[in-house]
Coordinates of C-alpha atoms and ligand atoms in Angstrom, one line a residue:
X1 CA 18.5 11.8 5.2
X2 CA 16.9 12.5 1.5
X3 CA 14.6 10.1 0.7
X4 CA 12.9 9.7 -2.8
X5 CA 9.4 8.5 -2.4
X6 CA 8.3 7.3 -5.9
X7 CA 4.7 6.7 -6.1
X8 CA 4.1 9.6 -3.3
X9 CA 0.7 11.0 -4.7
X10 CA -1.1 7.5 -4.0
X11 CA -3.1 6.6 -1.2
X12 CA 0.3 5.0 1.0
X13 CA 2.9 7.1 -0.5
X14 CA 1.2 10.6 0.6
X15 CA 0.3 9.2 4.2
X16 CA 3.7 8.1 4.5
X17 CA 5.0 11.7 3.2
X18 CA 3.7 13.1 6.1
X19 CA 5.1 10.7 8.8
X20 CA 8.2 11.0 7.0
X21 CA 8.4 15.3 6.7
X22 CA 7.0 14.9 10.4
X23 CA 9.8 13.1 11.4
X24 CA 12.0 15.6 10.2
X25 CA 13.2 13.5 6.6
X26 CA 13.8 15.6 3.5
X27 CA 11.7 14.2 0.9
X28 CA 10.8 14.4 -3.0
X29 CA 8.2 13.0 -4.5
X30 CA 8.1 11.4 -7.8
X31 CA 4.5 9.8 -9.8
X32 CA 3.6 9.7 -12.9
X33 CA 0.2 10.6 -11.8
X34 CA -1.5 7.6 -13.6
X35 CA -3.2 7.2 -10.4
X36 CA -3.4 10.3 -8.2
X37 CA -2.8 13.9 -8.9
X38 CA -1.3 16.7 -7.4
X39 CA -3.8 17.7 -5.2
X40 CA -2.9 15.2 -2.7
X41 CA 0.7 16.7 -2.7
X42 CA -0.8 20.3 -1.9
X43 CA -3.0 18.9 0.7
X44 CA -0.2 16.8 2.6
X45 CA 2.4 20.4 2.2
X46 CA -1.2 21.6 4.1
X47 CA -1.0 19.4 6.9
X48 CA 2.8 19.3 7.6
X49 CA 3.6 22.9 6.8
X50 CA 6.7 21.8 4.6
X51 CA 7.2 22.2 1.2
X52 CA 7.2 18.9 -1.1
X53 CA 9.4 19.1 -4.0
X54 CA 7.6 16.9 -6.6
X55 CA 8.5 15.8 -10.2
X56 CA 6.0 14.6 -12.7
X57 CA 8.1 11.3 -13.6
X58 CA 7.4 7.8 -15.0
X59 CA 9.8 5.1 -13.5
X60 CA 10.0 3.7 -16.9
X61 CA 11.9 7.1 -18.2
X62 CA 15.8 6.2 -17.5
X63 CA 16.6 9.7 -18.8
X64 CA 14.2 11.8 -16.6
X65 CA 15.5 9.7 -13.6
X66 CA 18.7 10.2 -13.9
X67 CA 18.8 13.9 -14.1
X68 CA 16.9 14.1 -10.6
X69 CA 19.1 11.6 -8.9
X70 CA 21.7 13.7 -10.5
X71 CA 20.5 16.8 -8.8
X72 CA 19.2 15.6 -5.5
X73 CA 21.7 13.1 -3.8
X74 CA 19.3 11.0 -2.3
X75 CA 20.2 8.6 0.9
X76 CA 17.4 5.7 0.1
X77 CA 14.3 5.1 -1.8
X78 CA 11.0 4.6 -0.7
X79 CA 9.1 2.5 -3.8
X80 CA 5.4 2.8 -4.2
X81 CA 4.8 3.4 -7.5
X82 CA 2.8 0.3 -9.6
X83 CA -0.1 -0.4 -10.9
X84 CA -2.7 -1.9 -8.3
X85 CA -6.1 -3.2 -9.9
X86 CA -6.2 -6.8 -8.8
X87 CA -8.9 -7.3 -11.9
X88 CA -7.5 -5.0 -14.5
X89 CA -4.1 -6.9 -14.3
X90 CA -6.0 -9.5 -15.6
X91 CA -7.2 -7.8 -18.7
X92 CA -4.2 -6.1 -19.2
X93 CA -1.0 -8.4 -17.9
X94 CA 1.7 -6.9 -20.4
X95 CA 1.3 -3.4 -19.0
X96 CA 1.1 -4.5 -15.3
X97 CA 4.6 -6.7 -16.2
X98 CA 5.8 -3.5 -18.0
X99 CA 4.7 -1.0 -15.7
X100 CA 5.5 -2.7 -12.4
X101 CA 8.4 -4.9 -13.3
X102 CA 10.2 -2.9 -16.1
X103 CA 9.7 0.2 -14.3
X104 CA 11.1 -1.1 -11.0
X105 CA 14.3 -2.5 -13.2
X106 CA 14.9 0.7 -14.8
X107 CA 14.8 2.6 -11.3
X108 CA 16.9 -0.2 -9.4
X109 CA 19.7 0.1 -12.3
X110 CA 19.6 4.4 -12.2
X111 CA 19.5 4.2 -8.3
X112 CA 22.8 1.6 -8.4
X113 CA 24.6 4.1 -11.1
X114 CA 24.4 6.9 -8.7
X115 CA 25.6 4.6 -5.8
X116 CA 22.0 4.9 -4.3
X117 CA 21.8 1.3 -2.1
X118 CA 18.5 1.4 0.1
X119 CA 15.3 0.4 -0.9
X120 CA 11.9 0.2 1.0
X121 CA 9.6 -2.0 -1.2
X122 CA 6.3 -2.0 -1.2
X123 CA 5.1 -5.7 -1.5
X124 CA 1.5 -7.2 -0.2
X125 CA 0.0 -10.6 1.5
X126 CA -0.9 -11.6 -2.0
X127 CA 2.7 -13.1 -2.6
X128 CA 1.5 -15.8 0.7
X129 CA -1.4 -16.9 -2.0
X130 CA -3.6 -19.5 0.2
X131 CA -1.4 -19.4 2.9
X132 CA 0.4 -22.3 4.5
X133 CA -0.4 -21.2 7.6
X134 CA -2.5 -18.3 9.7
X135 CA -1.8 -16.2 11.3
X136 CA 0.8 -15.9 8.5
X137 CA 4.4 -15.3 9.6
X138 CA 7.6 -14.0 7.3
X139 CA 8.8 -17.6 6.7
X140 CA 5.3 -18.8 5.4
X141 CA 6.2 -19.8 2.1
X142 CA 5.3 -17.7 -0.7
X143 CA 2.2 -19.3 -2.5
X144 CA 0.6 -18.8 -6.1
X145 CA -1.1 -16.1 -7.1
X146 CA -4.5 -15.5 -8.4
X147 CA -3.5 -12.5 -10.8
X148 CA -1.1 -10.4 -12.4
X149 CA -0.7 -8.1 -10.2
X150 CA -0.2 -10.2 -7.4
X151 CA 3.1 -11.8 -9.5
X152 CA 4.7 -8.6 -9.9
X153 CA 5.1 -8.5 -6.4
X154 CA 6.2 -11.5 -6.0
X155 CA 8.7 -11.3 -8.8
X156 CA 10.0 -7.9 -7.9
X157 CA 10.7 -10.0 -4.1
X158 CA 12.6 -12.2 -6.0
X159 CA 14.8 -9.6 -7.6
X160 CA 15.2 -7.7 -5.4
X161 CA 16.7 -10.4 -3.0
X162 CA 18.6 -11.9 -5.7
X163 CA 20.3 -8.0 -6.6
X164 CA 21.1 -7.8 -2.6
X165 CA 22.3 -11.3 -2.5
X166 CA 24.8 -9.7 -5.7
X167 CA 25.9 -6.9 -3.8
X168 CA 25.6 -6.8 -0.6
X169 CA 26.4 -3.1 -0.1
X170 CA 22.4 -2.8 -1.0
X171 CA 20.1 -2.6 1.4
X172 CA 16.6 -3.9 0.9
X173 CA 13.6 -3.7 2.9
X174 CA 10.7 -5.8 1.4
X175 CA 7.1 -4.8 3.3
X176 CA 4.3 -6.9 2.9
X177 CA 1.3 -5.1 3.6
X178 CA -2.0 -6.5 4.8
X179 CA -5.3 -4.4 4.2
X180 CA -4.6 -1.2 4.4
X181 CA -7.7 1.1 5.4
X182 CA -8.3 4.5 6.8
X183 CA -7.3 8.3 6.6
X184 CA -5.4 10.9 7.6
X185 CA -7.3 12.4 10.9
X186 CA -7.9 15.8 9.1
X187 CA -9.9 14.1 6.6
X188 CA -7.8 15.9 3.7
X189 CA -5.8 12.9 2.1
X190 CA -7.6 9.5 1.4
X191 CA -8.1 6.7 -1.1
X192 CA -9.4 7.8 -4.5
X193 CA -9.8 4.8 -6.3
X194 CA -11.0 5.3 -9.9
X195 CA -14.2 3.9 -10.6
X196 CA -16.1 1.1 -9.3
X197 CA -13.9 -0.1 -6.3
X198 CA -12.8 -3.5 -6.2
X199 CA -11.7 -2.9 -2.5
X200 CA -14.3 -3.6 0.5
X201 CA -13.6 -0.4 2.0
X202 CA -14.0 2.5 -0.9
X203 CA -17.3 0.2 -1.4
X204 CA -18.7 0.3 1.9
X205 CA -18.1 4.3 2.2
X206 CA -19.4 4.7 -1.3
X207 CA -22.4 3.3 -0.1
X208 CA -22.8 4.8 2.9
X209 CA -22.3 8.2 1.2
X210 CA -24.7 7.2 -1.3
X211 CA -23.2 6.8 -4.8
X212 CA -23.4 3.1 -4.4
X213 CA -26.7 1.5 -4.1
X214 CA -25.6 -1.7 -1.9
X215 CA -22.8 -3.6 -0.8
X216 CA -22.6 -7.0 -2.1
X217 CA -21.2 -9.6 0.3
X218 CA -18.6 -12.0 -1.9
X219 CA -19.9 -15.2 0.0
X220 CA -21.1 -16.5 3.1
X221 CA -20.1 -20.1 2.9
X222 CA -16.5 -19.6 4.1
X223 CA -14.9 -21.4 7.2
X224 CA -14.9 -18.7 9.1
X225 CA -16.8 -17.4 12.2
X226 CA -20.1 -16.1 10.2
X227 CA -19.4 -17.3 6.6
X228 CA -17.7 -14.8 5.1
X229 CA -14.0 -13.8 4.5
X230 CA -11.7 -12.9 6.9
X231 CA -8.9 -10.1 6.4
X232 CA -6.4 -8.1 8.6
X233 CA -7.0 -4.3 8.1
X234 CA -4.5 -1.9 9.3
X235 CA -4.6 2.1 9.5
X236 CA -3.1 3.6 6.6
X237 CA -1.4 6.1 9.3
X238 CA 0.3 3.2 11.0
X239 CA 1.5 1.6 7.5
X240 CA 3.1 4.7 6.6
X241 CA 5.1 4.6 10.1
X242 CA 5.9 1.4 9.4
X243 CA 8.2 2.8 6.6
X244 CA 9.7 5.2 8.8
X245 CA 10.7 2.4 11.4
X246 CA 11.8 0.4 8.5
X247 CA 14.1 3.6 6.9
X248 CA 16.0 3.2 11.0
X249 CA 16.7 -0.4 9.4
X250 CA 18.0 0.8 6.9
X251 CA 20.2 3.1 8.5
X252 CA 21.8 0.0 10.4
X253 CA 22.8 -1.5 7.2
X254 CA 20.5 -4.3 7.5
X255 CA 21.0 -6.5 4.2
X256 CA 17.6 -7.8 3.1
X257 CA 14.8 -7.6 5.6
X258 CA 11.3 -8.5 5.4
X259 CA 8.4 -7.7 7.3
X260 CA 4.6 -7.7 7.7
X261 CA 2.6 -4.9 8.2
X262 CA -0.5 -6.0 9.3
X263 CA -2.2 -5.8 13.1
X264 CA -2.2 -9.5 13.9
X265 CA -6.2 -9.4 14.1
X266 CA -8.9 -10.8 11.3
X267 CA -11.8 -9.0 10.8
X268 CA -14.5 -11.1 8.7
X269 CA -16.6 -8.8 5.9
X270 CA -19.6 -8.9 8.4
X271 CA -17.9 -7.8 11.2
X272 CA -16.2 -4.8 9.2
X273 CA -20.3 -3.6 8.2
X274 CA -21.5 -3.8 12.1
X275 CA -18.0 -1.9 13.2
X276 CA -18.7 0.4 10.6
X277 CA -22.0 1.2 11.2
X278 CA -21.0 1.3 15.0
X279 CA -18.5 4.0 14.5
X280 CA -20.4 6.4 12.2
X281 CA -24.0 5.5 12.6
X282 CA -24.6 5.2 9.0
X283 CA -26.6 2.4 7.5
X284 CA -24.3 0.0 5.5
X285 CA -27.3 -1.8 2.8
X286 CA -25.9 -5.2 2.2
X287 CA -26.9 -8.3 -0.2
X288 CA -24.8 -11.7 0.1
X289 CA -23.7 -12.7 -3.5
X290 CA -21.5 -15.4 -5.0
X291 CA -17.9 -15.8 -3.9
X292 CA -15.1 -13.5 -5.7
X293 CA -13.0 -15.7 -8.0
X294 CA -8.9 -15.9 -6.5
X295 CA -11.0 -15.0 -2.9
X296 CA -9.4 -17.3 0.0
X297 CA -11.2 -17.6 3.2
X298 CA -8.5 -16.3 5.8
X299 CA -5.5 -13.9 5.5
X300 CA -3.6 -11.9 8.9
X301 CA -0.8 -11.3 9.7
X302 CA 1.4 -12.5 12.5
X303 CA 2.9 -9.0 13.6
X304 CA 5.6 -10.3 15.9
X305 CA 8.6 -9.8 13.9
X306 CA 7.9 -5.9 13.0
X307 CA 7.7 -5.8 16.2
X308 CA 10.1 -7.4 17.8
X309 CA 12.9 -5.9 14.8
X310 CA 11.3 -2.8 14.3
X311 CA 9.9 -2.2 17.3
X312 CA 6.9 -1.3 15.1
X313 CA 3.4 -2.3 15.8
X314 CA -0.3 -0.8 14.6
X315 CA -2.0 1.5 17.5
X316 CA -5.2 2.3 15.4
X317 CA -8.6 -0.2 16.1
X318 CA -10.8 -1.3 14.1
X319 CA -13.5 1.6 14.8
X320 CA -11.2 4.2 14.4
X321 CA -10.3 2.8 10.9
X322 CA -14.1 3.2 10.1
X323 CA -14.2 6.4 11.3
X324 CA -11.7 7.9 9.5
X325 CA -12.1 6.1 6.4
X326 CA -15.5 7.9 6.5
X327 CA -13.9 11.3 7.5
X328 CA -12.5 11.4 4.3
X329 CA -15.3 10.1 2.3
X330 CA -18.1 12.6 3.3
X331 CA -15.8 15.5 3.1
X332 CA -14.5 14.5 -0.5
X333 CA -17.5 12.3 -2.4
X334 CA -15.6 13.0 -5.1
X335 CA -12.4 12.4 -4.2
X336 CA -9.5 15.0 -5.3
X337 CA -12.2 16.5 -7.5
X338 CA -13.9 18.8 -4.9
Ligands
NAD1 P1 -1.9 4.2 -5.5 O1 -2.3 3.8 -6.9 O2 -2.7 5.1 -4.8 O3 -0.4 4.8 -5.6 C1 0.5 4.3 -6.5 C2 1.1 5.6 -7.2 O4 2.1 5.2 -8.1 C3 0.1 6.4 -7.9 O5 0.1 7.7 -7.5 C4 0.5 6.3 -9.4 O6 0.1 7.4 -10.1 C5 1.9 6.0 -9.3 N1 2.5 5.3 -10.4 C6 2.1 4.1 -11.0 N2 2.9 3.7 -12.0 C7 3.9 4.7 -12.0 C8 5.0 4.8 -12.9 N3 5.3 4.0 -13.9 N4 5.8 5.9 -12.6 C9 5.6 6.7 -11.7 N5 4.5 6.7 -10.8 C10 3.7 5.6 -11.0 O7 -1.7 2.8 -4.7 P2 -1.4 2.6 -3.1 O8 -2.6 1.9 -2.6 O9 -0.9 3.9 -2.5 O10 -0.3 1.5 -3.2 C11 1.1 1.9 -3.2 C12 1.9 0.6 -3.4 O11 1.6 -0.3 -2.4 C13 1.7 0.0 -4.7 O12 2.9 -0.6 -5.2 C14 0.8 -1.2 -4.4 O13 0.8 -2.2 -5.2 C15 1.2 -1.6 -3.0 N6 0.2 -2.2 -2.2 C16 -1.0 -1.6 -2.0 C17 -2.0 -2.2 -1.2 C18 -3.4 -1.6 -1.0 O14 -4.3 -2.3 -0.6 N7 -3.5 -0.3 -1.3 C19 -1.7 -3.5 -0.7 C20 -0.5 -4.1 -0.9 C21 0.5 -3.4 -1.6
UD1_2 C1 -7.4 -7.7 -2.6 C2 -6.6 -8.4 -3.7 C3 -5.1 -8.4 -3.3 C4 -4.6 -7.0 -2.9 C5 -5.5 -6.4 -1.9 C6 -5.2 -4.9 -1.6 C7 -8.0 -10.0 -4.8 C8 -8.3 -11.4 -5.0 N1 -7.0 -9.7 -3.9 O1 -7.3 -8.4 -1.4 O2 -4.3 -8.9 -4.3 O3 -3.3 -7.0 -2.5 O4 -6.9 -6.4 -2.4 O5 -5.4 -4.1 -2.7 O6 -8.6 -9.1 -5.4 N2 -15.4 -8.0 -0.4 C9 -16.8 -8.0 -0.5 N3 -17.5 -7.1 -1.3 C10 -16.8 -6.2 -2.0 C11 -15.4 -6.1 -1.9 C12 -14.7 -7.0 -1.1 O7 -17.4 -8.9 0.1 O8 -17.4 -5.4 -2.7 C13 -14.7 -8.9 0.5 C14 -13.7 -9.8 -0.2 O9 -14.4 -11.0 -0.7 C15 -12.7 -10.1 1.0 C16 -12.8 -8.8 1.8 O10 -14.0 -8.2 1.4 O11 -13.2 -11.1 1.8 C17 -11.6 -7.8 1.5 O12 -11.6 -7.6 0.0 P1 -10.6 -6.6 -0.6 O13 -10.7 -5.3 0.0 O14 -10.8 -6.6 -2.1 O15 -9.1 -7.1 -0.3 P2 -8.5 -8.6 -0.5 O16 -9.4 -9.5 -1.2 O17 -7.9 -9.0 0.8

């Protein structure tokens, strides 16, 4: 099976390269690079030993598109590629609407005009807003958004059901990922967020390697077990595998799907520090500070139905999240750069 990963220089996409050449799938990789750069791609053709054919592509460009789909036949489409900064959707709506929403539109319509049907998206736990319920299962209703960003994803659910629902020879697969964390084991391909991170992770290991001064706690007046917010991280490794139980799915002809990705377990802000500091024996400085406006209190997953469908569920603890998230800090401070 050919699958087209677009999006595959990111943080998910290259992970799931891997599982995916590992599991003996022919893939190409397509990313505008707005977010990542090659050097990930070289790095993951490290690991696995296989070559990964890559175009420099924008979703948005109909024409470029459609002379790779013309040349490479693909089976299915795995769909990373967006733009992900929760605060800089804010500031900049029209290009997350363009970006993520026109650009998914443009590659939906190329993919049906070569008779390409099967589509893994990537979707989050933002689309559950405050959630009705917790742990949060696939028929929680969806809830509203605090940002941008987060309708995109919620949108592009909604489109993409309602294209299936159309023609049911498509087969979508929407994943709703919970936090993801981690690294590779070698230590080789990790997160590379630009600038400040927003994310609690990047910030922690920033701050443990020393280009961060502190960690600053977004409030400890939650209702949850010590005050502060609770999330369900999961191993990067075990997201990407995710996708390659969910491309199996697809190969039954599934319809629409949807699933969580997530481990089922909440892990508050203080807890992550002390399991942190636990796995690599590095001092996490912290300082409590105001709450995060669009912060809720409590968000995991119920992991049942990856499970029981998939036959999917996260192997990676807590620690070993830590561990490896660190791995790759302190042998890239700066990222791809080195
Ligand atoms: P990432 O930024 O590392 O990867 C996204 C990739 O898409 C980047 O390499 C970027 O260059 C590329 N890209 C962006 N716009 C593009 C365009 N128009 N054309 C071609 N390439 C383009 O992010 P990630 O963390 O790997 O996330 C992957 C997907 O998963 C995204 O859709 C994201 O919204 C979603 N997601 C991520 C998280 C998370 O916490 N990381 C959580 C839930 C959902
Ligand atoms: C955020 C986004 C969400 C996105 C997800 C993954 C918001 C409101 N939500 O979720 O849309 O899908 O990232 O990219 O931005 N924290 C601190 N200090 C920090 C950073 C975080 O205390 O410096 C806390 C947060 O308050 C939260 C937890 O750590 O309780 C996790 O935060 P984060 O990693 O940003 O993820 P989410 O808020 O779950």
């Amino acid at each position: 099976m050919k699958i087209l990963v677009t999006g595959g220089a990111g943080y998910i996409g290259s992970h799931t390269v891997v599982e995916l050449q590992n599991e003996g799938y022919d893939v190409v990789v397509i990313d505008n690079l707005s977010n990542s750069c090659e050097k990930s791609i070289e790095r993951v053709e490290k690991i696995t030993g296989k070559k990964v054919p890559f175009y420099k592509c924008d979703i948005l460009d109909r024409e470029k598109l459609s002379e790779i789909m013309d040349k490479e036949n693909f089976d299915a489409c795995i769909h990373f590629a967006g733009l992900k900064a929760v605060g800089e959707s804010v500031q900049k709506p029209w290009e997350y609407y363009e970006n993520n929403i026109a650009g998914t539109l443009t590659l939906v319509d190329v993919m049906r005009k070569h008779n390409v049907k099967n589509i893994i998206f990537s979707s989050s736990a933002t689309i559950y807003g405050d959630p009705a319920f917790i742990p949060i299962t696939e028929e929680c209703p969806k809830g509203v958004c605090t940002n941008p960003y987060g309708w995109t994803k919620s949108m592009l659910e909604q489109v993409l059901t309602d294209i299936q629902k159309a023609d049911p020879e498509w087969n979508v697969i929407l994943l709703r990922y919970f936090n993801p964390i981690g690294a590779h084991k070698s230590g080789t391909i990790g997160e590379n967020p630009n600038g400040i991170p927003n994310n609690l992770m990047p910030y922690i290991t920033q701050t443990a390697v020393g280009k961060r001064d502190h960690l600053t706690i977004f409030g400890n007046d939650y209702d949850t077990h010590d005050g502060t917010g609770v999330r369900d991280y999961i191993h990067v490794v075990d997201l990407a595998r995710g996708h390659v139980k969910a491309l199996a799915k697809i190969k039954e002809k599934a319809g629409l799907k949807i699933y969580n990705l997530g481990t089922g377990t909440g892990y508050s802000v203080l807890d992550i520090v002390k399991n942190f500091e636990e796995a690599t024996g590095v001092k996490v400085p912290y300082e409590i500070g105001p709450r995060r406006p669009g912060d809720i209190a409590t968000c995991y997953a119920s992991a049942k139905k990856a499970y029981d469908e998939l036959g999917w569920k996260a192997e990676y603890g807590i620690k070993e999240m830590c561990a490896d998230s660190w791995n790759w800090q302190k042998n890239n401070p700066n990222g791809y750069e080195d």
